[in-house]
Amino acid sequence: MAAKSKKAIKKAAPANELIAASPAKLAWRSTWLDPRAYDAVNHDWRPLRRGMVALASAVAIAAISRLIGTGLGIMTSPQIDVLQDQIFSALSGTAYIESLAAQSPDFAAQFAAGYTALWELIRLLGGYPSYTGLAGALIGLLFTFGSWLTYASLAFVVGRWLGAEASYGRTLGVFALAYTPVMLTVIEAVPGAYVAWSLIFLLILVAKFLAAREVFNLGPGAGLAAILLPYLIGLILLVGLLIFAAALGLNQIPYVDEILRTLRFTGGIP
Protein backbone atom coordinates (compact mmCIF):
# COMPACT_ATOMS: atom_id res chain seq x y z
CA MET A 1 0.00 0.00 0.00
CA ALA A 2 2.87 2.35 0.86
CA ALA A 3 4.56 1.51 -2.45
CA LYS A 4 1.34 2.35 -4.30
CA SER A 5 1.07 5.67 -2.48
CA LYS A 6 4.64 6.63 -3.43
CA LYS A 7 3.97 5.77 -7.07
CA ALA A 8 0.79 7.85 -7.09
CA ILE A 9 2.60 10.85 -5.63
CA LYS A 10 5.40 10.51 -8.18
CA LYS A 11 2.90 10.32 -11.01
CA ALA A 12 0.87 13.30 -9.73
CA ALA A 13 3.90 15.56 -9.29
CA PRO A 14 6.42 14.89 -12.06
CA ALA A 15 9.80 16.58 -11.94
CA ASN A 16 10.01 19.94 -13.68
CA GLU A 17 12.22 19.34 -16.70
CA LEU A 18 12.77 23.11 -17.11
CA ILE A 19 14.61 23.48 -13.79
CA ALA A 20 17.94 23.11 -15.61
CA ALA A 21 16.79 24.35 -19.04
CA SER A 22 18.91 26.78 -21.05
CA PRO A 23 17.80 30.45 -21.11
CA ALA A 24 16.65 30.18 -24.74
CA LYS A 25 14.59 27.05 -24.04
CA LEU A 26 13.12 28.60 -20.92
CA ALA A 27 12.17 31.72 -22.90
CA TRP A 28 10.63 29.64 -25.68
CA ARG A 29 8.51 27.58 -23.29
CA SER A 30 7.33 30.64 -21.37
CA THR A 31 6.43 32.24 -24.71
CA TRP A 32 3.92 29.44 -25.14
CA LEU A 33 2.67 29.90 -21.57
CA ASP A 34 4.16 26.73 -20.09
CA PRO A 35 3.56 27.03 -16.30
CA ARG A 36 6.69 24.95 -15.62
CA ALA A 37 8.86 27.79 -16.93
CA TYR A 38 7.50 30.18 -14.29
CA ASP A 39 7.85 27.49 -11.63
CA ALA A 40 11.49 26.93 -12.63
CA VAL A 41 12.37 30.59 -12.15
CA ASN A 42 10.32 30.95 -8.97
CA HIS A 43 12.17 28.07 -7.32
CA ASP A 44 15.61 28.99 -8.63
CA TRP A 45 18.10 30.16 -6.01
CA ARG A 46 18.84 33.21 -8.19
CA PRO A 47 15.41 33.98 -9.71
CA LEU A 48 16.21 37.52 -10.84
CA ARG A 49 19.29 36.45 -12.76
CA ARG A 50 17.52 33.42 -14.24
CA GLY A 51 14.53 35.41 -15.46
CA MET A 52 16.57 38.35 -16.74
CA VAL A 53 18.90 36.10 -18.76
CA ALA A 54 15.89 34.31 -20.27
CA LEU A 55 14.35 37.65 -21.27
CA ALA A 56 17.69 38.85 -22.68
CA SER A 57 17.86 35.65 -24.76
CA ALA A 58 14.37 36.28 -26.15
CA VAL A 59 15.20 39.90 -27.04
CA ALA A 60 18.53 38.88 -28.61
CA ILE A 61 16.86 36.22 -30.77
CA ALA A 62 14.18 38.73 -31.83
CA ALA A 63 16.83 41.34 -32.66
CA ILE A 64 18.96 38.92 -34.71
CA SER A 65 15.85 37.81 -36.59
CA ARG A 66 15.04 41.44 -37.40
CA LEU A 67 18.60 42.02 -38.62
CA ILE A 68 18.47 38.96 -40.89
CA GLY A 69 15.00 39.79 -42.21
CA THR A 70 15.86 43.42 -42.92
CA GLY A 71 19.13 42.50 -44.60
CA LEU A 72 17.50 39.91 -46.84
CA GLY A 73 14.63 42.30 -47.53
CA ILE A 74 16.94 45.10 -48.65
CA MET A 75 18.83 42.71 -50.95
CA THR A 76 15.70 41.24 -52.54
CA SER A 77 13.36 44.26 -52.65
CA PRO A 78 13.19 46.56 -55.68
CA GLN A 79 15.71 49.37 -55.36
CA ILE A 80 13.74 52.60 -55.11
CA ASP A 81 16.76 54.76 -54.35
CA VAL A 82 17.16 55.46 -58.07
CA LEU A 83 13.55 56.65 -58.31
CA GLN A 84 14.03 58.76 -55.19
CA ASP A 85 17.13 60.44 -56.66
CA GLN A 86 15.44 61.06 -60.02
CA ILE A 87 12.42 62.73 -58.43
CA PHE A 88 14.69 64.83 -56.22
CA SER A 89 16.70 66.00 -59.22
CA ALA A 90 13.53 66.89 -61.13
CA LEU A 91 12.11 68.86 -58.19
CA SER A 92 15.38 70.62 -57.46
CA GLY A 93 15.59 71.78 -61.06
CA THR A 94 12.21 73.52 -61.10
CA ALA A 95 12.13 77.31 -61.24
CA TYR A 96 10.10 77.53 -58.04
CA ILE A 97 12.56 75.52 -55.92
CA GLU A 98 15.52 77.36 -57.43
CA SER A 99 13.94 80.72 -56.59
CA LEU A 100 13.34 79.66 -52.99
CA ALA A 101 16.91 78.41 -52.71
CA ALA A 102 18.17 81.74 -54.04
CA GLN A 103 16.14 83.66 -51.43
CA SER A 104 17.31 81.56 -48.46
CA PRO A 105 20.78 79.96 -48.21
CA ASP A 106 19.44 77.29 -45.81
CA PHE A 107 16.49 76.29 -47.95
CA ALA A 108 18.40 73.74 -50.07
CA ALA A 109 19.59 71.78 -47.02
CA GLN A 110 16.17 71.93 -45.38
CA PHE A 111 14.45 70.79 -48.57
CA ALA A 112 16.84 67.86 -48.95
CA ALA A 113 16.36 66.81 -45.32
CA GLY A 114 12.57 67.06 -45.57
CA TYR A 115 12.54 65.12 -48.83
CA THR A 116 14.65 62.33 -47.34
CA ALA A 117 12.42 62.17 -44.25
CA LEU A 118 9.35 61.93 -46.49
CA TRP A 119 10.80 58.95 -48.33
CA GLU A 120 11.71 57.26 -45.06
CA LEU A 121 8.07 57.66 -43.99
CA ILE A 122 6.91 56.19 -47.31
CA ARG A 123 9.21 53.20 -46.75
CA LEU A 124 7.87 52.65 -43.23
CA LEU A 125 4.20 52.95 -44.21
CA GLY A 126 4.71 50.76 -47.25
CA GLY A 127 6.53 48.06 -45.30
CA TYR A 128 9.70 48.57 -47.33
CA PRO A 129 12.75 47.33 -45.39
CA SER A 130 14.96 50.20 -44.31
CA TYR A 131 17.68 50.89 -41.80
CA THR A 132 15.49 53.52 -40.14
CA GLY A 133 12.73 50.98 -39.57
CA LEU A 134 15.27 48.48 -38.29
CA ALA A 135 16.68 51.01 -35.82
CA GLY A 136 13.18 51.79 -34.55
CA ALA A 137 12.39 48.10 -34.12
CA LEU A 138 15.62 47.43 -32.22
CA ILE A 139 15.03 50.42 -29.94
CA GLY A 140 11.52 49.09 -29.30
CA LEU A 141 12.98 45.75 -28.25
CA LEU A 142 15.36 47.47 -25.85
CA PHE A 143 12.39 49.29 -24.32
CA THR A 144 11.09 45.84 -23.39
CA PHE A 145 13.52 45.86 -20.46
CA GLY A 146 12.22 49.22 -19.27
CA SER A 147 8.63 48.02 -19.53
CA TRP A 148 9.48 44.88 -17.59
CA LEU A 149 11.22 46.72 -14.75
CA THR A 150 8.47 49.34 -14.46
CA TYR A 151 5.56 46.93 -14.62
CA ALA A 152 7.12 44.29 -12.35
CA SER A 153 7.96 46.94 -9.73
CA LEU A 154 4.36 48.17 -9.71
CA ALA A 155 3.09 44.58 -9.63
CA PHE A 156 5.33 43.91 -6.62
CA VAL A 157 3.79 46.84 -4.73
CA VAL A 158 0.26 45.73 -5.65
CA GLY A 159 1.02 42.10 -4.81
CA ARG A 160 2.34 42.94 -1.36
CA TRP A 161 -0.71 45.14 -0.79
CA LEU A 162 -2.92 42.17 -1.66
CA GLY A 163 -1.11 39.99 0.86
CA ALA A 164 1.61 38.27 -1.20
CA GLU A 165 4.94 37.53 0.49
CA ALA A 166 7.21 37.32 -2.57
CA SER A 167 10.51 39.20 -2.55
CA TYR A 168 11.24 41.99 -5.01
CA GLY A 169 13.98 40.06 -6.83
CA ARG A 170 11.82 36.96 -7.17
CA THR A 171 8.95 39.07 -8.53
CA LEU A 172 11.22 40.68 -11.12
CA GLY A 173 12.63 37.31 -12.15
CA VAL A 174 9.29 35.58 -12.67
CA PHE A 175 7.68 38.57 -14.41
CA ALA A 176 10.65 38.75 -16.80
CA LEU A 177 9.27 35.60 -18.45
CA ALA A 178 6.00 37.42 -19.14
CA TYR A 179 7.79 39.51 -21.78
CA THR A 180 9.41 36.62 -23.64
CA PRO A 181 6.59 36.44 -26.28
CA VAL A 182 8.58 39.09 -28.19
CA MET A 183 10.53 36.02 -29.25
CA LEU A 184 7.73 35.26 -31.72
CA THR A 185 9.13 37.95 -33.99
CA VAL A 186 11.71 35.32 -34.96
CA ILE A 187 9.40 34.74 -37.95
CA GLU A 188 10.46 38.15 -39.28
CA ALA A 189 13.76 36.62 -40.34
CA VAL A 190 11.78 35.74 -43.48
CA PRO A 191 11.39 38.92 -45.61
CA GLY A 192 7.79 40.08 -45.68
CA ALA A 193 6.68 37.88 -42.78
CA TYR A 194 5.46 39.47 -39.58
CA VAL A 195 3.57 38.59 -36.42
CA ALA A 196 0.72 40.81 -35.19
CA TRP A 197 1.69 42.80 -32.12
CA SER A 198 -1.86 42.42 -30.85
CA LEU A 199 -1.18 38.68 -30.54
CA ILE A 200 2.09 39.33 -28.70
CA PHE A 201 0.37 41.75 -26.32
CA LEU A 202 -2.37 39.19 -25.62
CA LEU A 203 0.22 36.52 -24.86
CA ILE A 204 2.11 38.92 -22.58
CA LEU A 205 -1.10 39.73 -20.71
CA VAL A 206 -1.89 36.04 -20.14
CA ALA A 207 1.75 35.41 -19.20
CA LYS A 208 1.54 38.16 -16.58
CA PHE A 209 -1.43 36.39 -15.04
CA LEU A 210 0.56 33.15 -14.89
CA ALA A 211 3.53 34.98 -13.39
CA ALA A 212 1.35 36.65 -10.74
CA ARG A 213 -0.30 33.35 -9.87
CA GLU A 214 3.08 31.65 -9.54
CA VAL A 215 5.03 34.22 -7.55
CA PHE A 216 2.22 35.76 -5.47
CA ASN A 217 0.23 32.57 -4.85
CA LEU A 218 -3.05 34.51 -4.94
CA GLY A 219 -6.54 33.45 -5.92
CA PRO A 220 -7.95 34.11 -9.42
CA GLY A 221 -9.60 37.42 -8.46
CA ALA A 222 -6.61 38.79 -6.58
CA GLY A 223 -4.30 37.54 -9.32
CA LEU A 224 -6.31 39.41 -11.94
CA ALA A 225 -6.21 42.55 -9.81
CA ALA A 226 -2.44 42.15 -9.43
CA ILE A 227 -1.91 42.37 -13.20
CA LEU A 228 -4.52 45.06 -13.98
CA LEU A 229 -3.87 47.54 -11.17
CA PRO A 230 -0.27 48.25 -12.32
CA TYR A 231 -1.69 49.43 -15.66
CA LEU A 232 -4.05 51.80 -13.83
CA ILE A 233 -1.29 53.09 -11.56
CA GLY A 234 1.03 53.54 -14.54
CA LEU A 235 -1.67 55.47 -16.41
CA ILE A 236 -2.25 57.79 -13.45
CA LEU A 237 1.49 58.42 -13.09
CA LEU A 238 1.83 59.08 -16.83
CA VAL A 239 -1.05 61.57 -16.86
CA GLY A 240 0.42 63.32 -13.83
CA LEU A 241 3.83 63.49 -15.51
CA LEU A 242 2.32 64.92 -18.71
CA ILE A 243 0.39 67.56 -16.75
CA PHE A 244 3.55 68.51 -14.86
CA ALA A 245 5.58 68.68 -18.10
CA ALA A 246 2.90 70.80 -19.77
CA ALA A 247 2.78 73.19 -16.81
CA LEU A 248 6.56 73.42 -16.75
CA GLY A 249 6.59 74.11 -20.48
CA LEU A 250 4.01 76.88 -20.16
CA ASN A 251 6.07 78.54 -17.46
CA GLN A 252 8.95 78.83 -19.90
CA ILE A 253 6.85 80.78 -22.40
CA PRO A 254 7.27 84.58 -21.98
CA TYR A 255 4.31 86.56 -20.61
CA VAL A 256 2.27 83.44 -19.69
CA ASP A 257 2.41 84.30 -15.98
CA GLU A 258 1.34 87.88 -16.69
CA ILE A 259 -1.57 86.71 -18.84
CA LEU A 260 -2.74 84.23 -16.18
CA ARG A 261 -2.53 86.85 -13.46
CA THR A 262 -4.52 89.28 -15.60
CA LEU A 263 -7.21 86.70 -16.30
CA ARG A 264 -7.41 85.80 -12.61
CA PHE A 265 -7.70 89.46 -11.67
CA THR A 266 -10.49 90.08 -14.18
CA GLY A 267 -12.32 86.92 -13.14
CA GLY A 268 -11.57 85.02 -16.34
CA ILE A 269 -10.29 82.00 -14.43
CA PRO A 270 -10.78 80.90 -10.78
mmCIF file of C-alpha atoms in Angstrom:
data_model
loop_
_atom_site.group_PDB
_atom_site.id
_atom_site.type_symbol
_atom_site.label_atom_id
_atom_site.label_comp_id
_atom_site.label_asym_id
_atom_site.label_seq_id
_atom_site.Cartn_x
_atom_site.Cartn_y
_atom_site.Cartn_z
ATOM 1 C CA MET A 1 0.000 0.000 0.000
ATOM 2 C CA ALA A 2 2.871 2.350 0.860
ATOM 3 C CA ALA A 3 4.562 1.510 -2.451
ATOM 4 C CA LYS A 4 1.340 2.350 -4.300
ATOM 5 C CA SER A 5 1.067 5.671 -2.485
ATOM 6 C CA LYS A 6 4.636 6.626 -3.430
ATOM 7 C CA LYS A 7 3.974 5.770 -7.067
ATOM 8 C CA ALA A 8 0.790 7.849 -7.091
ATOM 9 C CA ILE A 9 2.597 10.853 -5.631
ATOM 10 C CA LYS A 10 5.398 10.513 -8.177
ATOM 11 C CA LYS A 11 2.895 10.321 -11.014
ATOM 12 C CA ALA A 12 0.874 13.303 -9.732
ATOM 13 C CA ALA A 13 3.903 15.564 -9.287
ATOM 14 C CA PRO A 14 6.421 14.886 -12.064
ATOM 15 C CA ALA A 15 9.801 16.578 -11.943
ATOM 16 C CA ASN A 16 10.007 19.940 -13.676
ATOM 17 C CA GLU A 17 12.222 19.343 -16.698
ATOM 18 C CA LEU A 18 12.775 23.107 -17.114
ATOM 19 C CA ILE A 19 14.612 23.477 -13.793
ATOM 20 C CA ALA A 20 17.941 23.111 -15.610
ATOM 21 C CA ALA A 21 16.785 24.354 -19.038
ATOM 22 C CA SER A 22 18.909 26.781 -21.050
ATOM 23 C CA PRO A 23 17.799 30.451 -21.107
ATOM 24 C CA ALA A 24 16.646 30.181 -24.735
ATOM 25 C CA LYS A 25 14.587 27.046 -24.038
ATOM 26 C CA LEU A 26 13.123 28.604 -20.918
ATOM 27 C CA ALA A 27 12.167 31.718 -22.898
ATOM 28 C CA TRP A 28 10.629 29.637 -25.675
ATOM 29 C CA ARG A 29 8.510 27.578 -23.288
ATOM 30 C CA SER A 30 7.332 30.644 -21.373
ATOM 31 C CA THR A 31 6.432 32.245 -24.709
ATOM 32 C CA TRP A 32 3.916 29.439 -25.141
ATOM 33 C CA LEU A 33 2.668 29.903 -21.573
ATOM 34 C CA ASP A 34 4.159 26.733 -20.089
ATOM 35 C CA PRO A 35 3.564 27.033 -16.299
ATOM 36 C CA ARG A 36 6.690 24.953 -15.624
ATOM 37 C CA ALA A 37 8.858 27.795 -16.926
ATOM 38 C CA TYR A 38 7.500 30.184 -14.287
ATOM 39 C CA ASP A 39 7.845 27.489 -11.633
ATOM 40 C CA ALA A 40 11.489 26.927 -12.633
ATOM 41 C CA VAL A 41 12.367 30.591 -12.148
ATOM 42 C CA ASN A 42 10.317 30.950 -8.965
ATOM 43 C CA HIS A 43 12.170 28.067 -7.323
ATOM 44 C CA ASP A 44 15.610 28.989 -8.626
ATOM 45 C CA TRP A 45 18.101 30.160 -6.009
ATOM 46 C CA ARG A 46 18.836 33.210 -8.194
ATOM 47 C CA PRO A 47 15.413 33.978 -9.705
ATOM 48 C CA LEU A 48 16.209 37.521 -10.843
ATOM 49 C CA ARG A 49 19.292 36.451 -12.760
ATOM 50 C CA ARG A 50 17.519 33.425 -14.239
ATOM 51 C CA GLY A 51 14.528 35.412 -15.462
ATOM 52 C CA MET A 52 16.570 38.347 -16.738
ATOM 53 C CA VAL A 53 18.900 36.099 -18.764
ATOM 54 C CA ALA A 54 15.887 34.313 -20.273
ATOM 55 C CA LEU A 55 14.355 37.652 -21.272
ATOM 56 C CA ALA A 56 17.688 38.852 -22.678
ATOM 57 C CA SER A 57 17.864 35.650 -24.756
ATOM 58 C CA ALA A 58 14.368 36.279 -26.147
ATOM 59 C CA VAL A 59 15.201 39.901 -27.035
ATOM 60 C CA ALA A 60 18.526 38.883 -28.609
ATOM 61 C CA ILE A 61 16.862 36.219 -30.769
ATOM 62 C CA ALA A 62 14.183 38.730 -31.830
ATOM 63 C CA ALA A 63 16.835 41.344 -32.665
ATOM 64 C CA ILE A 64 18.963 38.917 -34.708
ATOM 65 C CA SER A 65 15.848 37.808 -36.591
ATOM 66 C CA ARG A 66 15.040 41.436 -37.404
ATOM 67 C CA LEU A 67 18.601 42.016 -38.623
ATOM 68 C CA ILE A 68 18.474 38.958 -40.886
ATOM 69 C CA GLY A 69 15.003 39.788 -42.209
ATOM 70 C CA THR A 70 15.860 43.420 -42.916
ATOM 71 C CA GLY A 71 19.131 42.499 -44.604
ATOM 72 C CA LEU A 72 17.498 39.914 -46.843
ATOM 73 C CA GLY A 73 14.628 42.304 -47.535
ATOM 74 C CA ILE A 74 16.936 45.105 -48.646
ATOM 75 C CA MET A 75 18.825 42.713 -50.953
ATOM 76 C CA THR A 76 15.697 41.238 -52.538
ATOM 77 C CA SER A 77 13.363 44.262 -52.647
ATOM 78 C CA PRO A 78 13.192 46.565 -55.676
ATOM 79 C CA GLN A 79 15.714 49.372 -55.363
ATOM 80 C CA ILE A 80 13.736 52.601 -55.108
ATOM 81 C CA ASP A 81 16.759 54.760 -54.349
ATOM 82 C CA VAL A 82 17.157 55.456 -58.074
ATOM 83 C CA LEU A 83 13.546 56.650 -58.315
ATOM 84 C CA GLN A 84 14.028 58.762 -55.188
ATOM 85 C CA ASP A 85 17.127 60.442 -56.664
ATOM 86 C CA GLN A 86 15.441 61.060 -60.019
ATOM 87 C CA ILE A 87 12.417 62.731 -58.429
ATOM 88 C CA PHE A 88 14.688 64.835 -56.218
ATOM 89 C CA SER A 89 16.702 65.996 -59.217
ATOM 90 C CA ALA A 90 13.531 66.888 -61.128
ATOM 91 C CA LEU A 91 12.106 68.863 -58.193
ATOM 92 C CA SER A 92 15.377 70.624 -57.455
ATOM 93 C CA GLY A 93 15.588 71.784 -61.060
ATOM 94 C CA THR A 94 12.211 73.519 -61.099
ATOM 95 C CA ALA A 95 12.135 77.308 -61.238
ATOM 96 C CA TYR A 96 10.100 77.529 -58.040
ATOM 97 C CA ILE A 97 12.559 75.520 -55.922
ATOM 98 C CA GLU A 98 15.524 77.363 -57.429
ATOM 99 C CA SER A 99 13.945 80.724 -56.587
ATOM 100 C CA LEU A 100 13.338 79.656 -52.988
ATOM 101 C CA ALA A 101 16.915 78.413 -52.712
ATOM 102 C CA ALA A 102 18.169 81.740 -54.038
ATOM 103 C CA GLN A 103 16.141 83.664 -51.434
ATOM 104 C CA SER A 104 17.313 81.561 -48.463
ATOM 105 C CA PRO A 105 20.779 79.961 -48.210
ATOM 106 C CA ASP A 106 19.442 77.290 -45.809
ATOM 107 C CA PHE A 107 16.488 76.286 -47.953
ATOM 108 C CA ALA A 108 18.398 73.741 -50.070
ATOM 109 C CA ALA A 109 19.589 71.782 -47.018
ATOM 110 C CA GLN A 110 16.168 71.932 -45.378
ATOM 111 C CA PHE A 111 14.455 70.792 -48.568
ATOM 112 C CA ALA A 112 16.844 67.856 -48.953
ATOM 113 C CA ALA A 113 16.359 66.815 -45.316
ATOM 114 C CA GLY A 114 12.566 67.056 -45.572
ATOM 115 C CA TYR A 115 12.538 65.121 -48.833
ATOM 116 C CA THR A 116 14.654 62.332 -47.342
ATOM 117 C CA ALA A 117 12.420 62.167 -44.248
ATOM 118 C CA LEU A 118 9.347 61.927 -46.490
ATOM 119 C CA TRP A 119 10.801 58.953 -48.325
ATOM 120 C CA GLU A 120 11.709 57.260 -45.056
ATOM 121 C CA LEU A 121 8.072 57.663 -43.992
ATOM 122 C CA ILE A 122 6.914 56.190 -47.310
ATOM 123 C CA ARG A 123 9.210 53.205 -46.753
ATOM 124 C CA LEU A 124 7.871 52.653 -43.234
ATOM 125 C CA LEU A 125 4.195 52.954 -44.213
ATOM 126 C CA GLY A 126 4.707 50.760 -47.247
ATOM 127 C CA GLY A 127 6.532 48.062 -45.298
ATOM 128 C CA TYR A 128 9.701 48.567 -47.333
ATOM 129 C CA PRO A 129 12.751 47.332 -45.389
ATOM 130 C CA SER A 130 14.964 50.204 -44.308
ATOM 131 C CA TYR A 131 17.681 50.887 -41.800
ATOM 132 C CA THR A 132 15.490 53.518 -40.139
ATOM 133 C CA GLY A 133 12.725 50.983 -39.574
ATOM 134 C CA LEU A 134 15.272 48.483 -38.295
ATOM 135 C CA ALA A 135 16.683 51.008 -35.816
ATOM 136 C CA GLY A 136 13.185 51.793 -34.546
ATOM 137 C CA ALA A 137 12.394 48.099 -34.124
ATOM 138 C CA LEU A 138 15.620 47.428 -32.220
ATOM 139 C CA ILE A 139 15.033 50.421 -29.937
ATOM 140 C CA GLY A 140 11.523 49.091 -29.305
ATOM 141 C CA LEU A 141 12.977 45.747 -28.255
ATOM 142 C CA LEU A 142 15.356 47.471 -25.849
ATOM 143 C CA PHE A 143 12.392 49.290 -24.321
ATOM 144 C CA THR A 144 11.091 45.838 -23.392
ATOM 145 C CA PHE A 145 13.519 45.857 -20.458
ATOM 146 C CA GLY A 146 12.219 49.215 -19.273
ATOM 147 C CA SER A 147 8.628 48.022 -19.533
ATOM 148 C CA TRP A 148 9.476 44.876 -17.588
ATOM 149 C CA LEU A 149 11.224 46.725 -14.749
ATOM 150 C CA THR A 150 8.466 49.342 -14.462
ATOM 151 C CA TYR A 151 5.560 46.928 -14.616
ATOM 152 C CA ALA A 152 7.122 44.294 -12.351
ATOM 153 C CA SER A 153 7.958 46.940 -9.734
ATOM 154 C CA LEU A 154 4.357 48.173 -9.714
ATOM 155 C CA ALA A 155 3.094 44.579 -9.632
ATOM 156 C CA PHE A 156 5.328 43.906 -6.621
ATOM 157 C CA VAL A 157 3.789 46.840 -4.731
ATOM 158 C CA VAL A 158 0.263 45.727 -5.646
ATOM 159 C CA GLY A 159 1.017 42.098 -4.815
ATOM 160 C CA ARG A 160 2.342 42.944 -1.358
ATOM 161 C CA TRP A 161 -0.706 45.141 -0.787
ATOM 162 C CA LEU A 162 -2.917 42.170 -1.662
ATOM 163 C CA GLY A 163 -1.111 39.987 0.862
ATOM 164 C CA ALA A 164 1.609 38.270 -1.199
ATOM 165 C CA GLU A 165 4.943 37.533 0.486
ATOM 166 C CA ALA A 166 7.209 37.322 -2.570
ATOM 167 C CA SER A 167 10.506 39.199 -2.548
ATOM 168 C CA TYR A 168 11.243 41.989 -5.006
ATOM 169 C CA GLY A 169 13.983 40.062 -6.829
ATOM 170 C CA ARG A 170 11.817 36.962 -7.175
ATOM 171 C CA THR A 171 8.949 39.068 -8.525
ATOM 172 C CA LEU A 172 11.216 40.676 -11.117
ATOM 173 C CA GLY A 173 12.631 37.309 -12.154
ATOM 174 C CA VAL A 174 9.289 35.578 -12.668
ATOM 175 C CA PHE A 175 7.683 38.570 -14.412
ATOM 176 C CA ALA A 176 10.649 38.750 -16.804
ATOM 177 C CA LEU A 177 9.268 35.600 -18.450
ATOM 178 C CA ALA A 178 5.998 37.421 -19.139
ATOM 179 C CA TYR A 179 7.794 39.506 -21.783
ATOM 180 C CA THR A 180 9.412 36.620 -23.645
ATOM 181 C CA PRO A 181 6.594 36.442 -26.283
ATOM 182 C CA VAL A 182 8.584 39.095 -28.186
ATOM 183 C CA MET A 183 10.530 36.023 -29.247
ATOM 184 C CA LEU A 184 7.728 35.259 -31.716
ATOM 185 C CA THR A 185 9.127 37.953 -33.987
ATOM 186 C CA VAL A 186 11.705 35.324 -34.964
ATOM 187 C CA ILE A 187 9.400 34.745 -37.948
ATOM 188 C CA GLU A 188 10.459 38.147 -39.283
ATOM 189 C CA ALA A 189 13.765 36.619 -40.341
ATOM 190 C CA VAL A 190 11.777 35.742 -43.479
ATOM 191 C CA PRO A 191 11.387 38.916 -45.611
ATOM 192 C CA GLY A 192 7.789 40.083 -45.676
ATOM 193 C CA ALA A 193 6.684 37.883 -42.776
ATOM 194 C CA TYR A 194 5.459 39.466 -39.578
ATOM 195 C CA VAL A 195 3.569 38.593 -36.422
ATOM 196 C CA ALA A 196 0.724 40.810 -35.195
ATOM 197 C CA TRP A 197 1.694 42.801 -32.121
ATOM 198 C CA SER A 198 -1.861 42.424 -30.853
ATOM 199 C CA LEU A 199 -1.178 38.680 -30.540
ATOM 200 C CA ILE A 200 2.086 39.326 -28.699
ATOM 201 C CA PHE A 201 0.367 41.751 -26.319
ATOM 202 C CA LEU A 202 -2.372 39.194 -25.617
ATOM 203 C CA LEU A 203 0.215 36.517 -24.856
ATOM 204 C CA ILE A 204 2.108 38.920 -22.583
ATOM 205 C CA LEU A 205 -1.102 39.729 -20.710
ATOM 206 C CA VAL A 206 -1.894 36.044 -20.140
ATOM 207 C CA ALA A 207 1.746 35.413 -19.205
ATOM 208 C CA LYS A 208 1.543 38.159 -16.577
ATOM 209 C CA PHE A 209 -1.431 36.394 -15.037
ATOM 210 C CA LEU A 210 0.559 33.147 -14.895
ATOM 211 C CA ALA A 211 3.531 34.984 -13.386
ATOM 212 C CA ALA A 212 1.351 36.650 -10.738
ATOM 213 C CA ARG A 213 -0.302 33.353 -9.873
ATOM 214 C CA GLU A 214 3.082 31.652 -9.543
ATOM 215 C CA VAL A 215 5.031 34.219 -7.551
ATOM 216 C CA PHE A 216 2.222 35.761 -5.472
ATOM 217 C CA ASN A 217 0.229 32.570 -4.852
ATOM 218 C CA LEU A 218 -3.052 34.506 -4.939
ATOM 219 C CA GLY A 219 -6.541 33.452 -5.919
ATOM 220 C CA PRO A 220 -7.947 34.109 -9.422
ATOM 221 C CA GLY A 221 -9.602 37.420 -8.462
ATOM 222 C CA ALA A 222 -6.614 38.795 -6.577
ATOM 223 C CA GLY A 223 -4.298 37.538 -9.325
ATOM 224 C CA LEU A 224 -6.305 39.413 -11.940
ATOM 225 C CA ALA A 225 -6.207 42.554 -9.809
ATOM 226 C CA ALA A 226 -2.436 42.151 -9.428
ATOM 227 C CA ILE A 227 -1.915 42.375 -13.197
ATOM 228 C CA LEU A 228 -4.517 45.059 -13.981
ATOM 229 C CA LEU A 229 -3.868 47.545 -11.171
ATOM 230 C CA PRO A 230 -0.268 48.248 -12.323
ATOM 231 C CA TYR A 231 -1.689 49.433 -15.657
ATOM 232 C CA LEU A 232 -4.052 51.798 -13.826
ATOM 233 C CA ILE A 233 -1.287 53.092 -11.556
ATOM 234 C CA GLY A 234 1.031 53.540 -14.541
ATOM 235 C CA LEU A 235 -1.669 55.470 -16.412
ATOM 236 C CA ILE A 236 -2.249 57.789 -13.450
ATOM 237 C CA LEU A 237 1.494 58.422 -13.094
ATOM 238 C CA LEU A 238 1.834 59.076 -16.826
ATOM 239 C CA VAL A 239 -1.048 61.566 -16.858
ATOM 240 C CA GLY A 240 0.421 63.323 -13.826
ATOM 241 C CA LEU A 241 3.826 63.492 -15.512
ATOM 242 C CA LEU A 242 2.318 64.919 -18.707
ATOM 243 C CA ILE A 243 0.393 67.558 -16.755
ATOM 244 C CA PHE A 244 3.553 68.514 -14.858
ATOM 245 C CA ALA A 245 5.576 68.682 -18.098
ATOM 246 C CA ALA A 246 2.896 70.797 -19.774
ATOM 247 C CA ALA A 247 2.781 73.192 -16.815
ATOM 248 C CA LEU A 248 6.559 73.421 -16.749
ATOM 249 C CA GLY A 249 6.595 74.108 -20.478
ATOM 250 C CA LEU A 250 4.007 76.879 -20.163
ATOM 251 C CA ASN A 251 6.071 78.539 -17.460
ATOM 252 C CA GLN A 252 8.950 78.825 -19.898
ATOM 253 C CA ILE A 253 6.853 80.785 -22.399
ATOM 254 C CA PRO A 254 7.268 84.576 -21.980
ATOM 255 C CA TYR A 255 4.312 86.557 -20.614
ATOM 256 C CA VAL A 256 2.274 83.441 -19.687
ATOM 257 C CA ASP A 257 2.415 84.303 -15.978
ATOM 258 C CA GLU A 258 1.338 87.875 -16.688
ATOM 259 C CA ILE A 259 -1.566 86.707 -18.836
ATOM 260 C CA LEU A 260 -2.743 84.227 -16.183
ATOM 261 C CA ARG A 261 -2.529 86.852 -13.462
ATOM 262 C CA THR A 262 -4.520 89.284 -15.599
ATOM 263 C CA LEU A 263 -7.215 86.704 -16.298
ATOM 264 C CA ARG A 264 -7.406 85.796 -12.614
ATOM 265 C CA PHE A 265 -7.703 89.460 -11.667
ATOM 266 C CA THR A 266 -10.486 90.076 -14.183
ATOM 267 C CA GLY A 267 -12.319 86.918 -13.139
ATOM 268 C CA GLY A 268 -11.567 85.025 -16.343
ATOM 269 C CA ILE A 269 -10.291 81.998 -14.427
ATOM 270 C CA PRO A 270 -10.777 80.896 -10.778
#
